[in-house]
PDB file of C-alpha atoms in Angstrom:
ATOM      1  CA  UNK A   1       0.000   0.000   0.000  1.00  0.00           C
ATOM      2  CA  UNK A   2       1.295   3.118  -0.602  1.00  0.00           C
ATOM      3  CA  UNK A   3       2.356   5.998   1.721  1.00  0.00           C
ATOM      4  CA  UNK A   4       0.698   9.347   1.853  1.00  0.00           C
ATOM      5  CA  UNK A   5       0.586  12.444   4.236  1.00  0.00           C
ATOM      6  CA  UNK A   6      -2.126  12.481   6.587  1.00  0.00           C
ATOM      7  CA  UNK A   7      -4.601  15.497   6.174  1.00  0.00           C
ATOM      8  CA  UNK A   8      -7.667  15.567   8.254  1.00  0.00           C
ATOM      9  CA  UNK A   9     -10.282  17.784   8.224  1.00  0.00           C
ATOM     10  CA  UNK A  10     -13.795  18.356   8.608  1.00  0.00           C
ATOM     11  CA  UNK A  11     -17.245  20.083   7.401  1.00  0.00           C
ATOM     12  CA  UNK A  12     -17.490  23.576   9.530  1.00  0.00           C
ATOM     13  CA  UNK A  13     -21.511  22.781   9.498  1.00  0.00           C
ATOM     14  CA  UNK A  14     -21.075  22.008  13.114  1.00  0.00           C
ATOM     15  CA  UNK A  15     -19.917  25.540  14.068  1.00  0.00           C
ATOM     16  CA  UNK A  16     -23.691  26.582  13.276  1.00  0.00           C
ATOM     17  CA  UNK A  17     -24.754  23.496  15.441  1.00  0.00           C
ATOM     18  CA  UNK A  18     -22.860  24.664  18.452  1.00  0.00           C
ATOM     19  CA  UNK A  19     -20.446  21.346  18.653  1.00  0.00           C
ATOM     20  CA  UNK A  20     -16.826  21.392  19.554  1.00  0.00           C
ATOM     21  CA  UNK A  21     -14.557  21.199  16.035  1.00  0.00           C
ATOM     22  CA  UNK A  22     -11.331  20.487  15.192  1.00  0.00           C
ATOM     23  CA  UNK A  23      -9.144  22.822  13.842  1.00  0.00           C
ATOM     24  CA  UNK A  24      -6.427  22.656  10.513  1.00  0.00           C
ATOM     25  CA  UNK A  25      -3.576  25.132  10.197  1.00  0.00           C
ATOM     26  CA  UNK A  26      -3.109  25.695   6.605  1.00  0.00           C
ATOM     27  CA  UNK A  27       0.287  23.367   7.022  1.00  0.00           C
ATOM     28  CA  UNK A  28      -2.027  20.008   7.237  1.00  0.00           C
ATOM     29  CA  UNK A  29      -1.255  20.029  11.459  1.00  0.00           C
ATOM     30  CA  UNK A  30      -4.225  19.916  13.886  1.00  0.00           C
ATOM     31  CA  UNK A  31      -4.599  22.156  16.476  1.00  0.00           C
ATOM     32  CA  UNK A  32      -7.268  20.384  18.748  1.00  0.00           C
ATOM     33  CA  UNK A  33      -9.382  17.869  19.560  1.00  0.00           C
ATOM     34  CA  UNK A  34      -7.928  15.337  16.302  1.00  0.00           C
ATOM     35  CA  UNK A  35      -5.425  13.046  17.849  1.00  0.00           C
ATOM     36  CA  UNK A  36      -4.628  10.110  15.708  1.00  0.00           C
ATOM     37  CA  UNK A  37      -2.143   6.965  16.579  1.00  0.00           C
ATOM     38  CA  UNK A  38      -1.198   5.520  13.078  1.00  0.00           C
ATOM     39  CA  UNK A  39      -3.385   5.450  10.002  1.00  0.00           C
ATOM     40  CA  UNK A  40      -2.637   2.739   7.609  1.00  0.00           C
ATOM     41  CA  UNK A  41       0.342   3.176   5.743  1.00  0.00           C
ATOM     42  CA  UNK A  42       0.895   6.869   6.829  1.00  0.00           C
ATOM     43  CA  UNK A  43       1.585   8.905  10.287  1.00  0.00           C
ATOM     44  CA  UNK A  44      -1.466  11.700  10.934  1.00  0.00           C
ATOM     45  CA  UNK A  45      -0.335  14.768  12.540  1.00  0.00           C
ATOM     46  CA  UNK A  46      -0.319  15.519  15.503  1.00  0.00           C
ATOM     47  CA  UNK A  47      -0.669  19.127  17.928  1.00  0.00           C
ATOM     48  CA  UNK A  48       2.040  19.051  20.331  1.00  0.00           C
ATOM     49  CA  UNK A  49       0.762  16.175  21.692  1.00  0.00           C
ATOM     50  CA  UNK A  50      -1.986  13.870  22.354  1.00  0.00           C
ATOM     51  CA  UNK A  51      -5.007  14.364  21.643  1.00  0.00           C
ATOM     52  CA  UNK A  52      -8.789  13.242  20.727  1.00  0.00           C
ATOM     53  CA  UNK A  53      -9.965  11.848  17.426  1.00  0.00           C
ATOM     54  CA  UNK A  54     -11.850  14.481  15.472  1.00  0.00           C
ATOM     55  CA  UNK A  55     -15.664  15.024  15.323  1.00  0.00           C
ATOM     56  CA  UNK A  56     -17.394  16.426  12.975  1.00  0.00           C
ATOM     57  CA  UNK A  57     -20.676  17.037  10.988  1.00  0.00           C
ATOM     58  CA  UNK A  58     -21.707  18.384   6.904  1.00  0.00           C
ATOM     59  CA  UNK A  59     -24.290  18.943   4.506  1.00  0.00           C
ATOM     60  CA  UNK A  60     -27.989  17.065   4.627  1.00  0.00           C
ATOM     61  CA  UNK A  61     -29.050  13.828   2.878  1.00  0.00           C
ATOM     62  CA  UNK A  62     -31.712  15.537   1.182  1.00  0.00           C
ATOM     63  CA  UNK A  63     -30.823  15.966  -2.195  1.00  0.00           C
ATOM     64  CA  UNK A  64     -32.108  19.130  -2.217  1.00  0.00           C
ATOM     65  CA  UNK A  65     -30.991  21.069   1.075  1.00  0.00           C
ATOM     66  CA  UNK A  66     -28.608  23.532   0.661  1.00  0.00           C
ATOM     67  CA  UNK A  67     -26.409  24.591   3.408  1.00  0.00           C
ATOM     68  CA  UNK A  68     -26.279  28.259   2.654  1.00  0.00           C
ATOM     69  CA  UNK A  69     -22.789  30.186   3.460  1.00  0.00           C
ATOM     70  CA  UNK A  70     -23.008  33.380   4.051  1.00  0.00           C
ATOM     71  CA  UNK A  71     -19.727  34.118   2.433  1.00  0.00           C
ATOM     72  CA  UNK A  72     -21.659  32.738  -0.879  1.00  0.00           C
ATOM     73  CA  UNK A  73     -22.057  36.535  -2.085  1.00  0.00           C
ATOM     74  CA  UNK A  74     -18.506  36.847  -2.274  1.00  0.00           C
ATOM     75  CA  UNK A  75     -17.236  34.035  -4.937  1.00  0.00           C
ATOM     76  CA  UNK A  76     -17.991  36.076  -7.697  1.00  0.00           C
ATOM     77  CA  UNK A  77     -17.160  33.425 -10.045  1.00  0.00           C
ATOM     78  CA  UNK A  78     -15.670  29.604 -10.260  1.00  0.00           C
ATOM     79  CA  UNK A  79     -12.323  29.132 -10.020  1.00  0.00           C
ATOM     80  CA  UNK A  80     -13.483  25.791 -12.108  1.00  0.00           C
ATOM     81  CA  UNK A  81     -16.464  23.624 -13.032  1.00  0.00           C
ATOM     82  CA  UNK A  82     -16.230  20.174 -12.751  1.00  0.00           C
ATOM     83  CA  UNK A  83     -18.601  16.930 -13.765  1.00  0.00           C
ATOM     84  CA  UNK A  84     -19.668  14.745 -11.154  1.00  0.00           C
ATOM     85  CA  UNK A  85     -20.563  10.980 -11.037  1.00  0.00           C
ATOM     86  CA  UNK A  86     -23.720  11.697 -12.128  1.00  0.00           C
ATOM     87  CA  UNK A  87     -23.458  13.545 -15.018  1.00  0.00           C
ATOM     88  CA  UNK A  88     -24.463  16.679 -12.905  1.00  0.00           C
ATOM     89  CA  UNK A  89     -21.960  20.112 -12.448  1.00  0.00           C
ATOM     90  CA  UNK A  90     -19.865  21.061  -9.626  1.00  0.00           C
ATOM     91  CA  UNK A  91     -19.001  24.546  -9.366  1.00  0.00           C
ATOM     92  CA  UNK A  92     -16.149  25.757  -7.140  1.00  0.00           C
ATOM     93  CA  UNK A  93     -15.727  28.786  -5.626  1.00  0.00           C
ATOM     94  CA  UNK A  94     -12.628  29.916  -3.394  1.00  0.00           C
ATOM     95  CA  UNK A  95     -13.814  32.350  -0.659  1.00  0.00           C
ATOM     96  CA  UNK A  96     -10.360  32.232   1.197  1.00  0.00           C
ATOM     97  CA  UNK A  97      -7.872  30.131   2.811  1.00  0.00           C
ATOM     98  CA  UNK A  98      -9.243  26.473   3.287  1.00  0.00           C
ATOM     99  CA  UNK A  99     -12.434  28.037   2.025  1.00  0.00           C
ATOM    100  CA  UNK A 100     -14.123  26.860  -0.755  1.00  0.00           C
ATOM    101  CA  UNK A 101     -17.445  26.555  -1.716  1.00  0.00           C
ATOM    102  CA  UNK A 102     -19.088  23.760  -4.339  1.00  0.00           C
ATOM    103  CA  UNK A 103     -22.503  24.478  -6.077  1.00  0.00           C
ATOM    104  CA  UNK A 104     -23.883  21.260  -7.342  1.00  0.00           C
ATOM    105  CA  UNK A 105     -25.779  22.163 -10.315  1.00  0.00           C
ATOM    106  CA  UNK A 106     -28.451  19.683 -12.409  1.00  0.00           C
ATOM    107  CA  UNK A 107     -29.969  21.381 -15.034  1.00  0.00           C
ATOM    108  CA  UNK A 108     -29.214  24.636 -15.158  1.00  0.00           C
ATOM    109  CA  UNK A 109     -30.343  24.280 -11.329  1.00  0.00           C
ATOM    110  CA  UNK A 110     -28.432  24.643  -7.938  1.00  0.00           C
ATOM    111  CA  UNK A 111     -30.223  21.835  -6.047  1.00  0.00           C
ATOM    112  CA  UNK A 112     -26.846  21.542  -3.213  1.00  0.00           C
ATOM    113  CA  UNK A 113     -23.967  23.460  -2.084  1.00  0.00           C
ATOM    114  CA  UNK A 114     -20.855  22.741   0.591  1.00  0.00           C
ATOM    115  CA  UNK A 115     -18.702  24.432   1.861  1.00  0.00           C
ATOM    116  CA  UNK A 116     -15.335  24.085   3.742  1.00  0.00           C
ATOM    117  CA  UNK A 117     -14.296  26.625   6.064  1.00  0.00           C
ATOM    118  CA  UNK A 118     -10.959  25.017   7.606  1.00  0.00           C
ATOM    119  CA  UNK A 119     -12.657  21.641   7.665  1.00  0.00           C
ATOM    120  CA  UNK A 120     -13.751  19.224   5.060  1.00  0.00           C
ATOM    121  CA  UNK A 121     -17.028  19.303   3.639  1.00  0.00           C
ATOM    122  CA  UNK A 122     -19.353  16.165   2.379  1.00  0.00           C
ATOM    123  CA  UNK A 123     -23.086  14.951   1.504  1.00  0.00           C
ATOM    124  CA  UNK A 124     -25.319  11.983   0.402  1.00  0.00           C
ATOM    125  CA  UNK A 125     -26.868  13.381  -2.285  1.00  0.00           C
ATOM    126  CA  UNK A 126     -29.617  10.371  -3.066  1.00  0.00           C
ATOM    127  CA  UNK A 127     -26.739   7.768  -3.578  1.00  0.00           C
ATOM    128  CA  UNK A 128     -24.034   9.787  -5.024  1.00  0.00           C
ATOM    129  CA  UNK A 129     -21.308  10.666  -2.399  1.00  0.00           C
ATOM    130  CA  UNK A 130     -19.589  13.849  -2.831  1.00  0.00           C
ATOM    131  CA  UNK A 131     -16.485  15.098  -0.563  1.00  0.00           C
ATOM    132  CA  UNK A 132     -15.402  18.601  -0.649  1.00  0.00           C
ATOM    133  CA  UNK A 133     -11.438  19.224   0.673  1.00  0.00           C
ATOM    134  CA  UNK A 134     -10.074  22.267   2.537  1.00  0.00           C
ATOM    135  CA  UNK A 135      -7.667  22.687  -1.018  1.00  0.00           C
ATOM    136  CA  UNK A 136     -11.147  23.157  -2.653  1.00  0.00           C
ATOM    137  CA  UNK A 137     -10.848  19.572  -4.090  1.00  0.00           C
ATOM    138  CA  UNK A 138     -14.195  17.987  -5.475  1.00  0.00           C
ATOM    139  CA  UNK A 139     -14.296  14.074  -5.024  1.00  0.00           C
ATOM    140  CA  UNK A 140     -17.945  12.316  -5.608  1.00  0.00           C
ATOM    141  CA  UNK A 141     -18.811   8.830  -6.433  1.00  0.00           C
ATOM    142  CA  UNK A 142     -22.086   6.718  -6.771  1.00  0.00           C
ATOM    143  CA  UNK A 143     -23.261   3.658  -4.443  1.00  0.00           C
ATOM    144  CA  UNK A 144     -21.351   1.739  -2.366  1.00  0.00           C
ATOM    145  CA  UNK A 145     -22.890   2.614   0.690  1.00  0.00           C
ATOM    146  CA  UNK A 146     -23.494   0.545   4.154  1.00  0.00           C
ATOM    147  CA  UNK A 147     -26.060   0.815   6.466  1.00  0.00           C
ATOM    148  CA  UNK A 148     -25.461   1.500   9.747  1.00  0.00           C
ATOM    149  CA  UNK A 149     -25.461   0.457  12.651  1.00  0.00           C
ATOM    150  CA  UNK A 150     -22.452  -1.987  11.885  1.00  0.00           C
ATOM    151  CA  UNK A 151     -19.052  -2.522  11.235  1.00  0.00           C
ATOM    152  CA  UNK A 152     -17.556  -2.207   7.455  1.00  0.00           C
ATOM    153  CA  UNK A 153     -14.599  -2.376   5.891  1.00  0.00           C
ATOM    154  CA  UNK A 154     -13.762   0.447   3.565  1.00  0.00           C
ATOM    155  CA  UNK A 155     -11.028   1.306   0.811  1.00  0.00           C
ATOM    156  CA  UNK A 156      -7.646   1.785   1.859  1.00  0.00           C
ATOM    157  CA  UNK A 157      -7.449  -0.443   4.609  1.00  0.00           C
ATOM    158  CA  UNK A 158     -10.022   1.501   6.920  1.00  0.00           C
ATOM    159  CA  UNK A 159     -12.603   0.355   8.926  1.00  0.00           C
ATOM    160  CA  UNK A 160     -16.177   1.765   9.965  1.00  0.00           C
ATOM    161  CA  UNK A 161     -17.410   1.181  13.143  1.00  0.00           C
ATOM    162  CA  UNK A 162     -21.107   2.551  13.202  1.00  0.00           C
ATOM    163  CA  UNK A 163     -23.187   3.123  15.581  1.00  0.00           C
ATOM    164  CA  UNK A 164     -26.718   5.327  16.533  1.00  0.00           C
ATOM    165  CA  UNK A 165     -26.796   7.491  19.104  1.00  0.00           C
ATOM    166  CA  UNK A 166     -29.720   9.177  18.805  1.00  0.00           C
ATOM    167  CA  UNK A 167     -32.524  10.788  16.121  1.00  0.00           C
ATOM    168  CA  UNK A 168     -30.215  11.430  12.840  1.00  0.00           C
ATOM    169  CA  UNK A 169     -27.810  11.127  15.085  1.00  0.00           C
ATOM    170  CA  UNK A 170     -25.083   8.218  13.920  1.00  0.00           C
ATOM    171  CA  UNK A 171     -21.087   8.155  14.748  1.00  0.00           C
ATOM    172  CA  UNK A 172     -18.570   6.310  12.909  1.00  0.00           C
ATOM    173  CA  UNK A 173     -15.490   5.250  14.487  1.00  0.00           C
ATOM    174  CA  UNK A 174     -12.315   5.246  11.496  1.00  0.00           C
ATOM    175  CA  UNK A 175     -10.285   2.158  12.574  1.00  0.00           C
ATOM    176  CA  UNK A 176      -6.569   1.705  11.592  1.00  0.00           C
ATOM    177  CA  UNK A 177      -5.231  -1.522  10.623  1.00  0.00           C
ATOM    178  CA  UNK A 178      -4.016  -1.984  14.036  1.00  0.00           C
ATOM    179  CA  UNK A 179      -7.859  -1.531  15.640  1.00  0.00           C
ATOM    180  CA  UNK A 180      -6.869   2.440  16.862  1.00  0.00           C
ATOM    181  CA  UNK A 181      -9.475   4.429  16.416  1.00  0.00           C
ATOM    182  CA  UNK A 182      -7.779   7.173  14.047  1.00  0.00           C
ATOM    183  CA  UNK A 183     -10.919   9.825  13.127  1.00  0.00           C
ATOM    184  CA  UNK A 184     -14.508  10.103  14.669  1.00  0.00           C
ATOM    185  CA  UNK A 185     -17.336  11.560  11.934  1.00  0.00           C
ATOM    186  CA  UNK A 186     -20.687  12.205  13.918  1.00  0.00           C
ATOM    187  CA  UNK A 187     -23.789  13.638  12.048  1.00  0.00           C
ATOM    188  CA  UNK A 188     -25.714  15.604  14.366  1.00  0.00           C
ATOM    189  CA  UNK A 189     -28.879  16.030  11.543  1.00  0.00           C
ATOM    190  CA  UNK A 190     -26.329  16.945   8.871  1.00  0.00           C
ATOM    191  CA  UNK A 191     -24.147  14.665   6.660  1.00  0.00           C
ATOM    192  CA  UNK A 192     -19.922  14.561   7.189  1.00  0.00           C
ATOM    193  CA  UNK A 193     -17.420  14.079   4.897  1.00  0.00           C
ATOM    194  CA  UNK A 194     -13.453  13.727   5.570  1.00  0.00           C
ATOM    195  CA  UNK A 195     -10.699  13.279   3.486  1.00  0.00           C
ATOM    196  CA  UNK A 196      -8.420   9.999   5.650  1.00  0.00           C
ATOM    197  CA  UNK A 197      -5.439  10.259   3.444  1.00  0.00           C
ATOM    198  CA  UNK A 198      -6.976  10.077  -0.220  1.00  0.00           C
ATOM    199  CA  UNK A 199      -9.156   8.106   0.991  1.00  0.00           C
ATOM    200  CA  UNK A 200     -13.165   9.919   0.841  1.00  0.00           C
ATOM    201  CA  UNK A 201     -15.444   8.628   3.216  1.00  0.00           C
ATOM    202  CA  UNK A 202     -19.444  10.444   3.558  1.00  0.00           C
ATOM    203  CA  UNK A 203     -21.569   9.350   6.595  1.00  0.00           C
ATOM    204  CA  UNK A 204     -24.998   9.836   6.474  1.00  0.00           C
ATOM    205  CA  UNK A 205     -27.728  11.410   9.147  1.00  0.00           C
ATOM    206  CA  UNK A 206     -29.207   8.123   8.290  1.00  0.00           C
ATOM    207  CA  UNK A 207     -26.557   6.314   9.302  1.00  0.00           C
ATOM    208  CA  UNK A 208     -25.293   4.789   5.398  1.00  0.00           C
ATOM    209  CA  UNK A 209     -21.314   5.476   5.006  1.00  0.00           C
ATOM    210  CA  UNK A 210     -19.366   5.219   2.081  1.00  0.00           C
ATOM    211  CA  UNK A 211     -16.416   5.608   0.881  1.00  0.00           C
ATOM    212  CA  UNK A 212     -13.925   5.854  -2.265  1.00  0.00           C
ATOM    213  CA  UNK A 213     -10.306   5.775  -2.934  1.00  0.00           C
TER     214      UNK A 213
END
């Protein structure tokens, strides 16, 4: 398997929903609450010490919720379009520093948006998966989902440990290949995505997670 640098980071949809957040300086290090052992095949970063896996929560599973940033009025235009898995647009706009922002257009319509804001950013949009990265990278991908509660394997030698912890409430535990627990996505009634070293993983307020190298 090969090696790559660890980069975690997740959707800043749970600043709105009052829940604690990690933090990414723009070097790739984390500056709270994300504490990871060893993922496979790579070393995450680390803050001057031990700390917690991170937590965090993004977009809605319905299709056509849009998470509305109020920094939207400033992209004034896409720094590019790009097609998704199916067939639909992807327009990205850079508002800042690890701050981008993805209209997801279908017809000439803008039916979902994300947005990063130091942390990742990622939806089930009915069955296609789409990740948005702090670099404002656009990563989507159809099916493959599992239904939590449960525990699943997923690409790059990751595992999902899934369980329900309340009303559109689920939490996935990231396992290494050593059984650490190396990330912790939570949806609090909003979708997360993360980018675990290339590889994209979506969890669902329903509780379905996916992911795609």
């Amino acid at each position: 398997m090969r090696t790559r640098t660890a980069r975690w980071g997740l959707s800043a949809v749970l600043v709105a929903a009052g829940l604690a957040l990690t933090a990414c300086n723009p070097d790739g290090s984390v500056t709270a609450t994300v504490s990871s052992s060893h993922a496979p095949d790579a070393t995450p970063p680390t803050a001057g010490g031990d700390a917690t896996p991170p937590t965090a929560g993004s977009g809605s599973s319905d299709a056509h919720h849009t998470t509305a940033p109020a920094a939207t009025a400033k992209a004034a235009s896409p720094v590019r379009t790009q097609t998704l898995a199916d067939g639909s647009k992807a327009e990205i706009y850079e508002l800042g520093a690890q701050h981008y922002l993805a209209k997801v257009v279908h017809s000439g319509q803008v039916f979902v948006t994300l947005e990063t804001n130091q942390h990742d950013a990622g939806i089930d949009a009915n069955d296609m998966f789409i990740v948005l990265t702090l670099d404002g990278q656009v990563h989507s991908w159809m099916g493959g989902g599992h239904q939590g509660p449960g525990t699943f394997n997923l690409p790059g030698g990751w595992t999902a440990k899934v369980t329900k912890i309340g009303d559109l409430r689920y939490r996935a535990q990231i396992l290494g290949n050593q059984g650490e627990v190396d990330a912790t996505l939570e949806t609090n009634q909003h979708d997360v995505g993360l980018d675990a070293n290339a590889v994209y993983i979506v969890l669902s307020n329903g509780g379905v997670i996916s992911a795609h190298e």
